[in-house]
GROMACS .gro file of C-alpha atoms in nm:
model
  119
    1GLN     CA    1   6.072   7.477   3.578
    2VAL     CA    2   5.788   7.390   3.271
    3GLN     CA    3   5.800   7.031   3.409
    4LEU     CA    4   5.652   6.720   3.161
    5VAL     CA    5   5.431   6.417   3.382
    6GLU     CA    6   5.375   6.148   3.220
    7SER     CA    7   5.113   5.902   3.358
    8GLY     CA    8   4.898   5.631   3.208
    9GLY     CA    9   5.230   5.343   3.206
   10GLY     CA   10   5.189   4.970   3.289
   11LEU     CA   11   5.195   4.591   3.183
   12VAL     CA   12   4.931   4.463   2.898
   13GLN     CA   13   4.837   4.204   2.723
   14PRO     CA   14   4.843   4.141   2.426
   15GLY     CA   15   4.505   4.343   2.168
   16GLY     CA   16   4.466   4.589   2.549
   17SER     CA   17   4.472   4.878   2.553
   18LEU     CA   18   4.649   5.185   2.785
   19ARG     CA   19   4.539   5.518   2.722
   20LEU     CA   20   4.864   5.732   2.835
   21SER     CA   21   4.860   6.133   2.879
   22CYS     CA   22   5.125   6.457   2.952
   23ALA     CA   23   5.081   6.691   3.117
   24ALA     CA   24   5.294   7.098   3.127
   25SER     CA   25   5.343   7.293   3.421
   26GLY     CA   26   5.521   7.610   3.487
   27SER     CA   27   5.585   7.929   3.343
   28ILE     CA   28   5.427   7.843   3.003
   29PHE     CA   29   5.358   8.135   2.714
   30GLY     CA   30   5.279   7.872   2.510
   31ILE     CA   31   5.304   7.495   2.341
   32ASN     CA   32   5.327   7.438   2.018
   33THR     CA   33   5.394   7.087   1.863
   34MET     CA   34   5.302   6.768   2.093
   35GLY     CA   35   5.445   6.382   2.037
   36TRP     CA   36   5.554   6.077   2.207
   37TYR     CA   37   5.862   5.924   2.144
   38ARG     CA   38   5.919   5.506   2.301
   39GLN     CA   39   6.262   5.317   2.267
   40ALA     CA   40   6.264   5.020   2.351
   41PRO     CA   41   6.611   4.823   2.502
   42GLY     CA   42   6.878   4.808   2.268
   43LYS     CA   43   6.669   5.010   1.950
   44GLU     CA   44   6.698   5.414   1.890
   45ARG     CA   45   6.448   5.646   1.988
   46GLU     CA   46   6.151   5.638   1.730
   47LEU     CA   47   5.853   5.976   1.701
   48VAL     CA   48   5.548   5.720   1.722
   49ALA     CA   49   5.319   6.064   1.658
   50ALA     CA   50   5.302   6.382   1.687
   51ILE     CA   51   5.006   6.672   1.664
   52SER     CA   52   5.076   7.071   1.623
   53SER     CA   53   4.926   7.324   1.760
   54GLY     CA   54   4.649   7.322   1.474
   55GLY     CA   55   4.535   6.992   1.530
   56ARG     CA   56   4.769   6.797   1.259
   57THR     CA   57   4.855   6.448   1.366
   58ASN     CA   58   5.121   6.214   1.237
   59TYR     CA   59   5.232   5.859   1.292
   60ALA     CA   60   5.468   5.575   1.255
   61ASP     CA   61   5.349   5.321   1.000
   62SER     CA   62   5.379   5.107   1.243
   63VAL     CA   63   5.104   5.204   1.549
   64LYS     CA   64   4.879   5.380   1.215
   65GLY     CA   65   4.508   5.239   1.279
   66ARG     CA   66   4.626   5.173   1.662
   67PHE     CA   67   4.703   5.413   1.834
   68SER     CA   68   4.565   5.784   1.833
   69ILE     CA   69   4.666   6.151   1.957
   70SER     CA   70   4.470   6.402   2.095
   71ARG     CA   71   4.519   6.754   2.288
   72ASP     CA   72   4.366   6.919   2.552
   73ASN     CA   73   4.513   7.272   2.544
   74ALA     CA   74   4.279   7.380   2.807
   75LYS     CA   75   4.448   7.176   3.008
   76ASN     CA   76   4.862   7.118   2.803
   77THR     CA   77   4.743   6.735   2.802
   78VAL     CA   78   4.902   6.535   2.545
   79TYR     CA   79   4.761   6.206   2.585
   80LEU     CA   80   4.852   5.869   2.316
   81GLN     CA   81   4.528   5.652   2.340
   82MET     CA   82   4.717   5.316   2.214
   83ASN     CA   83   4.518   4.984   2.077
   84SER     CA   84   4.577   4.677   2.030
   85LEU     CA   85   4.832   4.723   2.140
   86LYS     CA   86   5.133   4.406   2.059
   87PRO     CA   87   5.365   4.278   2.213
   88GLU     CA   88   5.703   4.489   1.994
   89ASP     CA   89   5.497   4.761   2.108
   90THR     CA   90   5.756   4.718   2.465
   91ALA     CA   91   5.894   5.037   2.517
   92VAL     CA   92   5.956   5.320   2.762
   93TYR     CA   93   5.724   5.605   2.627
   94TYR     CA   94   5.794   5.989   2.616
   95CYS     CA   95   5.638   6.261   2.577
   96ASN     CA   96   5.803   6.561   2.373
   97VAL     CA   97   5.655   6.933   2.390
   98TRP     CA   98   5.757   7.264   2.242
   99ILE     CA   99   5.716   7.566   2.478
  100LEU     CA  100   5.790   7.845   2.424
  101ALA     CA  101   5.901   7.969   2.827
  102VAL     CA  102   6.168   8.214   2.972
  103GLY     CA  103   6.416   8.052   2.830
  104GLY     CA  104   6.161   8.099   2.467
  105LEU     CA  105   6.091   7.801   2.224
  106LYS     CA  106   6.229   7.494   2.368
  107ASP     CA  107   6.096   7.140   2.307
  108TYR     CA  108   6.088   6.907   2.750
  109TRP     CA  109   6.093   6.556   2.781
  110GLY     CA  110   5.874   6.422   3.005
  111GLN     CA  111   6.076   6.110   3.260
  112GLY     CA  112   5.951   5.806   3.040
  113THR     CA  113   5.691   5.590   3.108
  114GLN     CA  114   5.676   5.255   3.115
  115VAL     CA  115   5.468   5.004   2.855
  116THR     CA  116   5.520   4.612   2.860
  117VAL     CA  117   5.275   4.394   2.636
  118SER     CA  118   5.316   4.077   2.801
  119SER     CA  119   5.071   3.718   2.798
   0.00000   0.00000   0.00000
């Protein structure tokens, strides 16, 4: 019954910005690490950014200095602020959240949101 709903994707020109959101809902007892992955056509899914329950963050080298991950625990939401976007950032972005629910601790995936960086 846990659901992750993503929003914020779209088409943007190189150098532009987008802000992705991922909100968790359902019978949630607690949330641990939250993160963002992306998958471009023909490529494997890769971790973009993650943030722990304590606020520690890590980023893929390719996005360091451009992307910023944050979370709002009161809203069960994780964000990804993407600045200085490049065409190589084009991918489907998925949020991934570790949630303690009725079934125990497991990770859940959002539905994916398309980010296209093109002129």
